[in-house]
PDB file of C-alpha atoms and ligand atoms in Angstrom:
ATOM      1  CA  UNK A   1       0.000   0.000   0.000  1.00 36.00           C
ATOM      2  CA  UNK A   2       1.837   3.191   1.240  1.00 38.00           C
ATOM      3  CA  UNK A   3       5.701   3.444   0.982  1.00 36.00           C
ATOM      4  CA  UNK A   4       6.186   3.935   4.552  1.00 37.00           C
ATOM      5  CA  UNK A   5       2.832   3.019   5.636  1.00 35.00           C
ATOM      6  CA  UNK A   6       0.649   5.617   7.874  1.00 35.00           C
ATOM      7  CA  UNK A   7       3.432   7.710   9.365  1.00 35.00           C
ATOM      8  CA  UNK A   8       2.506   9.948  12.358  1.00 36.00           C
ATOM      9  CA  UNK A   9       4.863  11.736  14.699  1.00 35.00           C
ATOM     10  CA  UNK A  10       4.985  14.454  17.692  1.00 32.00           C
ATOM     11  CA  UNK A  11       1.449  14.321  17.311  1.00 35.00           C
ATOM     12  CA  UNK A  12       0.176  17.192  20.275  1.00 34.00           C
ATOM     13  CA  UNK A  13      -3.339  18.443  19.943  1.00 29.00           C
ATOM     14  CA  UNK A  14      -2.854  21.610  17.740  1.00 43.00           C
ATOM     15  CA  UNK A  15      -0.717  19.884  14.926  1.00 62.00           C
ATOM     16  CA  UNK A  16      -1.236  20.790  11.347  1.00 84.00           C
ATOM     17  CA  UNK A  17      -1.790  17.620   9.604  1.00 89.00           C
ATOM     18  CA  UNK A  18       0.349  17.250   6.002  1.00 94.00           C
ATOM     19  CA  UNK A  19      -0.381  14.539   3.651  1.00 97.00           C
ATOM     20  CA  UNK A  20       2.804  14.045   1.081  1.00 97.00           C
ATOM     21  CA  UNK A  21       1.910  12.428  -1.561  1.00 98.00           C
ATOM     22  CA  UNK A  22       5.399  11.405  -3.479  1.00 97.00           C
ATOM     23  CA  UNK A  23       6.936   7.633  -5.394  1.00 96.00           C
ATOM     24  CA  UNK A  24      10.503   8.973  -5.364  1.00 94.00           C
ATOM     25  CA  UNK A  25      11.559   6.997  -1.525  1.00 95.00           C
ATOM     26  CA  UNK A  26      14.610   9.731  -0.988  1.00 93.00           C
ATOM     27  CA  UNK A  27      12.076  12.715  -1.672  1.00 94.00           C
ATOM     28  CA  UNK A  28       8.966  11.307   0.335  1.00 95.00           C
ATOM     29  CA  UNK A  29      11.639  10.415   3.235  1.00 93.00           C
ATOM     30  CA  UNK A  30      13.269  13.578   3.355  1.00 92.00           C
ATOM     31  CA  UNK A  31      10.226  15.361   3.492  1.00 94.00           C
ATOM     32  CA  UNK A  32       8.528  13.388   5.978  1.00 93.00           C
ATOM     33  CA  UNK A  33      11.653  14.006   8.314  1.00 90.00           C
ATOM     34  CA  UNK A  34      12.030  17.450   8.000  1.00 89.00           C
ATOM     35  CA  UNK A  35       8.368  18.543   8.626  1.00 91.00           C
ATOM     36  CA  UNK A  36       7.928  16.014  11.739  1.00 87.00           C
ATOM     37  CA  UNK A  37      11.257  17.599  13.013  1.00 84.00           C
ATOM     38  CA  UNK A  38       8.995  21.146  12.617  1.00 84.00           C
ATOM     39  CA  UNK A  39       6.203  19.712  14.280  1.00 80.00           C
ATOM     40  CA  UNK A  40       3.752  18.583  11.696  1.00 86.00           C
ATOM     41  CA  UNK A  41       2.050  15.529  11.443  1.00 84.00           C
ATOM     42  CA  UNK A  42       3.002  13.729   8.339  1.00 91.00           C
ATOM     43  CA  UNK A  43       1.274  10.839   6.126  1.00 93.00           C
ATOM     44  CA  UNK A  44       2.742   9.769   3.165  1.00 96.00           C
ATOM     45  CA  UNK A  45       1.431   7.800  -0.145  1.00 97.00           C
ATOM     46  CA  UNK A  46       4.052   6.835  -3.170  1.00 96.00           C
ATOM     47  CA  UNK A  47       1.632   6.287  -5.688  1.00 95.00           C
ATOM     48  CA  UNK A  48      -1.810   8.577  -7.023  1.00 96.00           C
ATOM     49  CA  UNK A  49      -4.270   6.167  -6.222  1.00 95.00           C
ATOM     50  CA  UNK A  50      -3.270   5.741  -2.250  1.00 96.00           C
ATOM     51  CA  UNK A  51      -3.033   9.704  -2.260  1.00 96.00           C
ATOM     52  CA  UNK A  52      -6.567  10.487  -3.705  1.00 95.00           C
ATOM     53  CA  UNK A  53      -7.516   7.508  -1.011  1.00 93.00           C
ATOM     54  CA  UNK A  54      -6.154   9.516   1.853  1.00 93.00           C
ATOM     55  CA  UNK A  55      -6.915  12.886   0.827  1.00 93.00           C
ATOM     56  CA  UNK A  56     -10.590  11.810   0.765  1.00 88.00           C
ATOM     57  CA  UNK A  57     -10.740  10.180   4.015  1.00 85.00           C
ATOM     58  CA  UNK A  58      -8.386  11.696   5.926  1.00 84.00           C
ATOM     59  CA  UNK A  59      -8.307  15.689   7.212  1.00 83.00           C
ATOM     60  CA  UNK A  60      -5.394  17.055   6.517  1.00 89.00           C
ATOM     61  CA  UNK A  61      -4.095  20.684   6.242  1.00 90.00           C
ATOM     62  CA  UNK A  62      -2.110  21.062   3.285  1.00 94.00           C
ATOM     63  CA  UNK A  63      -1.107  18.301   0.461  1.00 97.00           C
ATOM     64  CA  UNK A  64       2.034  18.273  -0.814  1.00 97.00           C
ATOM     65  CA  UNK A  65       1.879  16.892  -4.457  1.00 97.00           C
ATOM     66  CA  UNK A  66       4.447  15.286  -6.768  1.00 95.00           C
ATOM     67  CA  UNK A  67       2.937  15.637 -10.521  1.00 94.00           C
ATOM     68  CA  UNK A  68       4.373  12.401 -11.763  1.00 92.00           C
ATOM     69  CA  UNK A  69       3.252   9.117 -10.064  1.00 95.00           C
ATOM     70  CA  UNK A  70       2.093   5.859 -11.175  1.00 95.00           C
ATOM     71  CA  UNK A  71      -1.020   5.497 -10.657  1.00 91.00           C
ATOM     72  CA  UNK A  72      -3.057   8.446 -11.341  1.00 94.00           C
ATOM     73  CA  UNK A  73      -0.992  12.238 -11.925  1.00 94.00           C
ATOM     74  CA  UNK A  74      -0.697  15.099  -9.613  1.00 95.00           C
ATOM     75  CA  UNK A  75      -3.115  16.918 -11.823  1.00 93.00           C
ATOM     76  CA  UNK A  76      -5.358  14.185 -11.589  1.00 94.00           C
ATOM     77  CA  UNK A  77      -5.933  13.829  -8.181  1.00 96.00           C
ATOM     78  CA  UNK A  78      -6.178  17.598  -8.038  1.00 94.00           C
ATOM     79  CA  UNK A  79      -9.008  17.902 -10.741  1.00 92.00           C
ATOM     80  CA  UNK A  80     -10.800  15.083  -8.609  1.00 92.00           C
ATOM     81  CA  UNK A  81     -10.444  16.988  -5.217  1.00 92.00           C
ATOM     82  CA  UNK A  82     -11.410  19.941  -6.542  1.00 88.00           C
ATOM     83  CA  UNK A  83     -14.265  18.985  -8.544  1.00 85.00           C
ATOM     84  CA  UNK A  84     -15.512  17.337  -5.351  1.00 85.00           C
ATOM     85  CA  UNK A  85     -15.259  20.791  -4.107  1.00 81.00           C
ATOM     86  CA  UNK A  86     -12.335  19.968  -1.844  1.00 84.00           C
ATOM     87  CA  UNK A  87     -10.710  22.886  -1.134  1.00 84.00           C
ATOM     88  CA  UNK A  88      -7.232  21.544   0.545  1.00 89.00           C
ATOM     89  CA  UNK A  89      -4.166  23.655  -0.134  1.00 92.00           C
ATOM     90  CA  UNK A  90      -2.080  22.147  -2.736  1.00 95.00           C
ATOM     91  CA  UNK A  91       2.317  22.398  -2.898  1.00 96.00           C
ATOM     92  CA  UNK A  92       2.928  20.644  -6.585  1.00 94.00           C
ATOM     93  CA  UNK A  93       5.924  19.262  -6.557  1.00 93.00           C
ATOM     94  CA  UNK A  94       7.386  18.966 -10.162  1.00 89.00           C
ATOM     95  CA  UNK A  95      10.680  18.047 -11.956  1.00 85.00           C
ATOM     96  CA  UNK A  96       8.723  19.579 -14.618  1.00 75.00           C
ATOM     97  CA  UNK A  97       9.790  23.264 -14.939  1.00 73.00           C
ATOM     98  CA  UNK A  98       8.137  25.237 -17.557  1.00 78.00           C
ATOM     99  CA  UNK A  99       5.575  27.686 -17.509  1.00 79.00           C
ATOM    100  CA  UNK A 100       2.884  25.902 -19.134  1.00 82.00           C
ATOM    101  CA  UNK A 101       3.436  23.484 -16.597  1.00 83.00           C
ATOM    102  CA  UNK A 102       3.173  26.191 -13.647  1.00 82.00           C
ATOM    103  CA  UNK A 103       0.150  28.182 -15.179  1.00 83.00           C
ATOM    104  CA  UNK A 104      -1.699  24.149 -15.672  1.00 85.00           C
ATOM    105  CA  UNK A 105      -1.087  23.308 -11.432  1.00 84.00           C
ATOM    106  CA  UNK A 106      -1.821  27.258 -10.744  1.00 84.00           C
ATOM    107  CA  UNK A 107      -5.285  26.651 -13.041  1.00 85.00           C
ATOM    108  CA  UNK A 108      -6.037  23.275 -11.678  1.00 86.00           C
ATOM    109  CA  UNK A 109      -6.498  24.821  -8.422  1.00 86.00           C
ATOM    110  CA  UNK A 110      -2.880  24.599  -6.970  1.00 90.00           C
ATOM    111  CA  UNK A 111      -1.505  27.037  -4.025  1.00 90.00           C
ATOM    112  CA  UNK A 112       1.948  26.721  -4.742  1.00 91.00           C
ATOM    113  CA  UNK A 113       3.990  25.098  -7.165  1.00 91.00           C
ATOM    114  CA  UNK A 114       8.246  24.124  -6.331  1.00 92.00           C
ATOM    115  CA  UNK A 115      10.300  23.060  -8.516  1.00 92.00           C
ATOM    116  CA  UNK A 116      12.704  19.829  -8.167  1.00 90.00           C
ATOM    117  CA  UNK A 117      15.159  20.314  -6.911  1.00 89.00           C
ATOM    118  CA  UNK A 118      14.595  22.583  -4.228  1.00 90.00           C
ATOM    119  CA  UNK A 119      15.149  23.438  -0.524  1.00 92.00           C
ATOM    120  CA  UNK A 120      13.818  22.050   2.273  1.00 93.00           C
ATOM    121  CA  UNK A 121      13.894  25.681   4.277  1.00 92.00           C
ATOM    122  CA  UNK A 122      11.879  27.002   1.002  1.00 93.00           C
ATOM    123  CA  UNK A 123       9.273  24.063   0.980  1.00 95.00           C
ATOM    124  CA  UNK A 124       8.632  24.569   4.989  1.00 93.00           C
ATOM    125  CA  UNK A 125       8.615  28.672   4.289  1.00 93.00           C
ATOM    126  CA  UNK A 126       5.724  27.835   1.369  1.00 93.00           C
ATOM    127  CA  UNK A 127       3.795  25.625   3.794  1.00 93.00           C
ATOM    128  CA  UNK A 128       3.872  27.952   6.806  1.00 90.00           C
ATOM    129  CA  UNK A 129       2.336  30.751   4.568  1.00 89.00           C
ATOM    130  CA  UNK A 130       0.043  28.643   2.752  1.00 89.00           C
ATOM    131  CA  UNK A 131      -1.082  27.257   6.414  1.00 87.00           C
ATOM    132  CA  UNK A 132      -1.507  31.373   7.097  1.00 83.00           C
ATOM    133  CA  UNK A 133      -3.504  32.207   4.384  1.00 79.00           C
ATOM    134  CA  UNK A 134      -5.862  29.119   5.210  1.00 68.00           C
ATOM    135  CA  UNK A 135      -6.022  29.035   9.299  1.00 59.00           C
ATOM    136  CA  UNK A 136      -8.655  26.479   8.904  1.00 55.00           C
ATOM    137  CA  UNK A 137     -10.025  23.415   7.849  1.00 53.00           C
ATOM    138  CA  UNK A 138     -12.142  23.790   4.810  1.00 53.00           C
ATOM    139  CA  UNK A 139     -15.516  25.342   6.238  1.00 62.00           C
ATOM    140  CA  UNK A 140     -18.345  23.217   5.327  1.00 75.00           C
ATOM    141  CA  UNK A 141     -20.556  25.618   4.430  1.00 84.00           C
ATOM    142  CA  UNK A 142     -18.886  28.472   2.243  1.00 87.00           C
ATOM    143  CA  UNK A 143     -21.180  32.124   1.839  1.00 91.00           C
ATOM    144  CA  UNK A 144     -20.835  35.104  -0.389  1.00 94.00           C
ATOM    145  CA  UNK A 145     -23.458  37.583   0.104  1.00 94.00           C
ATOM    146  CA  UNK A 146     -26.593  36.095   1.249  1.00 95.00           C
ATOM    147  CA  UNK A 147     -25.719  32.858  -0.762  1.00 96.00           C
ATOM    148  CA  UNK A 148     -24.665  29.819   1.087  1.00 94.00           C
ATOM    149  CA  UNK A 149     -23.341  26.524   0.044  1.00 91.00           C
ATOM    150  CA  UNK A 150     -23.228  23.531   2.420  1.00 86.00           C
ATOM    151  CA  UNK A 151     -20.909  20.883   1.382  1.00 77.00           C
ATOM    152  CA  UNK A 152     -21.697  18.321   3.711  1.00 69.00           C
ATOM    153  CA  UNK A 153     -25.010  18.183   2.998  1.00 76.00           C
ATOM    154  CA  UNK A 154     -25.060  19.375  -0.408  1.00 81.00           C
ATOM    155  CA  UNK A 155     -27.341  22.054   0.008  1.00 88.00           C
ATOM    156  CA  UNK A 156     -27.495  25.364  -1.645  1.00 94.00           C
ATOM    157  CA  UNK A 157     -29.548  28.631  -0.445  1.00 95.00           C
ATOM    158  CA  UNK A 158     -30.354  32.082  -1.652  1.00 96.00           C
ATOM    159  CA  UNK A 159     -31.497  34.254   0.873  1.00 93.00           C
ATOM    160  CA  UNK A 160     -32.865  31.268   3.097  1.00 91.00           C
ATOM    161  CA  UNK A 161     -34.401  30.044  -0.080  1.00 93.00           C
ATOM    162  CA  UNK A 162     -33.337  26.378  -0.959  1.00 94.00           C
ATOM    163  CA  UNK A 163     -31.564  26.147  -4.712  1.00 95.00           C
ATOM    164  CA  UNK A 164     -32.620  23.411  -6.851  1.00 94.00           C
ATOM    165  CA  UNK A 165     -29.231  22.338  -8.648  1.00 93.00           C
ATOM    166  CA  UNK A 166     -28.555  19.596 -10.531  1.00 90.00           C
ATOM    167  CA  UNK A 167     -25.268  17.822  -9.216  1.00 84.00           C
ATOM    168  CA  UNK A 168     -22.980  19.516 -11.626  1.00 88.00           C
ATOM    169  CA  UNK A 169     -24.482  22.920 -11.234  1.00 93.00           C
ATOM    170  CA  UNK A 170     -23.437  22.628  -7.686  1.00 90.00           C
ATOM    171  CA  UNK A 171     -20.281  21.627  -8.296  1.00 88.00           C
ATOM    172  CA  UNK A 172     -19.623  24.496 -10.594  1.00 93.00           C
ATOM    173  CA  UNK A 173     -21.166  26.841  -8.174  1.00 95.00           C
ATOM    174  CA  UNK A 174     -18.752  25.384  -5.494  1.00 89.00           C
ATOM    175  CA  UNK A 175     -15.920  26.070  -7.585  1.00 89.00           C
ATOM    176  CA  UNK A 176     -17.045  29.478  -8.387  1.00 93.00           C
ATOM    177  CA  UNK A 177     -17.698  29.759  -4.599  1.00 91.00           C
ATOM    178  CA  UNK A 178     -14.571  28.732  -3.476  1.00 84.00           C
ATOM    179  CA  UNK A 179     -12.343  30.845  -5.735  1.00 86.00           C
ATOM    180  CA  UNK A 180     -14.917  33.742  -5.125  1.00 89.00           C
ATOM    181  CA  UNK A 181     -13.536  37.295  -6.577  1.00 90.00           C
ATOM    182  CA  UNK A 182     -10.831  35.303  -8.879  1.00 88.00           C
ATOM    183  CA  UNK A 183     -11.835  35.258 -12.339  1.00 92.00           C
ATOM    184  CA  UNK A 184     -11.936  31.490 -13.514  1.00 91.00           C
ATOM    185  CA  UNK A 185     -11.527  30.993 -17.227  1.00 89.00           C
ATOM    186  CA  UNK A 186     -13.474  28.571 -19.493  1.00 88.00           C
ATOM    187  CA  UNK A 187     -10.487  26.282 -19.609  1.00 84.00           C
ATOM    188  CA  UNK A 188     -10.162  26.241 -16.057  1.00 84.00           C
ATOM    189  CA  UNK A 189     -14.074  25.576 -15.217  1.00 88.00           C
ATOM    190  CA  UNK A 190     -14.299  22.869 -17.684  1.00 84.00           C
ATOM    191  CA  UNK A 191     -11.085  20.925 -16.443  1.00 77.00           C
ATOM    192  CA  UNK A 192     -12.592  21.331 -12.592  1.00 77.00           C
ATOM    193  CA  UNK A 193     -16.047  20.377 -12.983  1.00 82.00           C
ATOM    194  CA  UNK A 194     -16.241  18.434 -16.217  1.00 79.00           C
ATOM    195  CA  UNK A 195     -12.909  16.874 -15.692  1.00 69.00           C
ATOM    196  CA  UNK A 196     -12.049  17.338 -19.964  1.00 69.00           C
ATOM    197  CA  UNK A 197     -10.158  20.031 -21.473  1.00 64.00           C
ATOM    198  CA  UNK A 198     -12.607  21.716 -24.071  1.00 61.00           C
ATOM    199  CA  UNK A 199     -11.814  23.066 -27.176  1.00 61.00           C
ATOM    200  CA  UNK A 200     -12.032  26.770 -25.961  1.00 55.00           C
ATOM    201  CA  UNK A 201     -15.075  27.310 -29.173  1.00 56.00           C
ATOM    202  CA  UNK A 202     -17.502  24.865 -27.221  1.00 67.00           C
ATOM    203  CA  UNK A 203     -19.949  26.856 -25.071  1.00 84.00           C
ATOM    204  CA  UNK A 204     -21.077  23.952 -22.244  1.00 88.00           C
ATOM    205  CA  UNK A 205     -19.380  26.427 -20.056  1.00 91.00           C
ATOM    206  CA  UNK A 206     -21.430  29.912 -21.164  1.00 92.00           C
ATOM    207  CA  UNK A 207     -24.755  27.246 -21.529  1.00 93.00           C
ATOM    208  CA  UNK A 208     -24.147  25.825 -17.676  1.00 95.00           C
ATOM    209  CA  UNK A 209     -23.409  29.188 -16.405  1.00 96.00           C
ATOM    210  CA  UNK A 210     -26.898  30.617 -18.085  1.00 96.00           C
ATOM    211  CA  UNK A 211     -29.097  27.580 -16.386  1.00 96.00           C
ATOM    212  CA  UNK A 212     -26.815  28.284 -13.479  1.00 97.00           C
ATOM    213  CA  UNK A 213     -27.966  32.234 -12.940  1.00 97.00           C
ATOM    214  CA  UNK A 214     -31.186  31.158 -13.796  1.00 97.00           C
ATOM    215  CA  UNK A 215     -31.482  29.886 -10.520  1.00 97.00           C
ATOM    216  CA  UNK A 216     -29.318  31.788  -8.767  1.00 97.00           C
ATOM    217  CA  UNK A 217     -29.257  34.936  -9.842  1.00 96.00           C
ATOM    218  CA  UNK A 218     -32.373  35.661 -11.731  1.00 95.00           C
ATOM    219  CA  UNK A 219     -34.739  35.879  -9.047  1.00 93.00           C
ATOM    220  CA  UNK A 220     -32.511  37.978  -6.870  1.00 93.00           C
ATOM    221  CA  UNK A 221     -31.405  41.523  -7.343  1.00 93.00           C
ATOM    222  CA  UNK A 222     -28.053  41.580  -6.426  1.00 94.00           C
ATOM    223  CA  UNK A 223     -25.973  39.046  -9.453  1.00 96.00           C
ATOM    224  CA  UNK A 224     -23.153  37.570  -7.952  1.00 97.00           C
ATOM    225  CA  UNK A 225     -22.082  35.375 -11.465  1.00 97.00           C
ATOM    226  CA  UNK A 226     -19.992  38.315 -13.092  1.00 96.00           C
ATOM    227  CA  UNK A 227     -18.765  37.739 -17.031  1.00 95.00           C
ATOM    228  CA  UNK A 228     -15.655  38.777 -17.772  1.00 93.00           C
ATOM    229  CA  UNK A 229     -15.686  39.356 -21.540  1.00 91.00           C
ATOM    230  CA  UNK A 230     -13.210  37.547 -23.246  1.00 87.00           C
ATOM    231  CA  UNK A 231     -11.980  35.601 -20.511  1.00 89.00           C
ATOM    232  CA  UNK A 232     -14.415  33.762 -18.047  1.00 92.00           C
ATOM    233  CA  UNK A 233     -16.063  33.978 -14.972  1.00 95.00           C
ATOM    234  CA  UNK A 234     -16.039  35.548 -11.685  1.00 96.00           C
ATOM    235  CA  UNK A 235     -18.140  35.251  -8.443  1.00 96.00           C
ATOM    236  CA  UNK A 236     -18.156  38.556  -6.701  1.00 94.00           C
ATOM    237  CA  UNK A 237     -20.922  40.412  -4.831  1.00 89.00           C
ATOM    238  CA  UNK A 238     -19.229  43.642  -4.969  1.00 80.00           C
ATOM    239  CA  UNK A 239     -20.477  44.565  -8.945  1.00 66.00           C
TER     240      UNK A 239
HETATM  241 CA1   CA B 301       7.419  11.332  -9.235  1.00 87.28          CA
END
């Protein structure tokens, strides 16, 4: 199963609970060592499948992600997570170091994305203000405005008024939600909720997002799904 098994140290009550997710032994070993030595709680997995196991069963802080494993990609377990509307911060770790290879882990939903090889003391700087920016588990129910999503129970309401959404719909709308103010492009939407990468001329994108205002926005004054001509989608209550 896992390369090194379930491995937990220091565990003390306020730990921050990191889930590596790595095949190369050396990598996944020195990066389980250094961030128990700091205090964190550490699993490991050395192939996709395991990882995707864990991340979905487990609650954990912050995954750090190698791109290339056997089993199932980086990206892929990514694109699962977040189509799930998991909203887990994500360290890619790549060999891979090209831009297009950046801008695809920074569009699939990625916090951070490190380059092989790098430092350990840059890695644990990365996590620390990743862990900063998100001081908490994933809420389970996420709001803009008077809109609230609750992803345990897959409920959506609109001003205390239950939303009828078909299971995509609210998986687009939990994208949108959880990435509120960022503007998501049609690329981006379509690889997170549909899981394919469009040719960028299809419109299931603009034709989900209409039935999707339908419900959400029409019968409410203030619009929170913004278009961004010539580039995507935003949700934002401040337009
Ligand atoms: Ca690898």
């Amino acid at each position: 199963m896992f390369a090194f098994g379930s491995q937990i140290g220091n565990i003390r009550d306020n730990d921050m609970r990191i889930l590596i997710v790595e095949d190369e032994k050396k990598t996944a070993d020195y990066l389980h060592k250094g961030l128990t030595e700091h205090g964190f709680t550490v699993d490991t997995a050395s192939d996709g499948e395991d990882g995707l196991h864990l991340a979905r069963s487990e609650e954990y802080d912050l995954i750090v992600l190698d791109v290339m494993l056997p089993g199932m990609s980086g990206w892929s377990i990514i694109k699962e997570l977040r189509g799930e509307g998991v909203g887990i911060p994500v360290i890619f770790l790549s060999a891979k170091d090209t831009v297009h290879d950046r801008v695809h882990g920074l569009e699939l939903g990625a916090d951070d994305y490190l380059v092989k090889p790098f430092a350990f003391s840059e890695l644990l700087a990365r996590v620390r203000i990743i862990l900063r920016r998100h001081p908490l588990q994933q809420p389970e129910v996420m709001r803009i405005g008077d809109l609230e999503l609750d992803l345990v129970r897959h409920r959506a309401r609109r001003g205390g008024v239950s939303l009828d959404l078909t299971a995509k719909e609210f998986q687009l709308l939990s994208l949108l939600l959880r990435r509120k103010g960022e503007v998501l492009t049609r690329t981006a939407i379509s690889e997170q909720v549909w899981g394919i990468n469009f040719d960028s001329d299809t419109n299931i994108v603009d034709v989900a997002i209409r039935r999707l205002r339908k419900k959400v926005d029409d019968p409410c004054q203030q619009k929170l799904i913004q278009t961004i001509r010539g580039v995507g989608y935003v949700l934002d209550e401040s337009a």
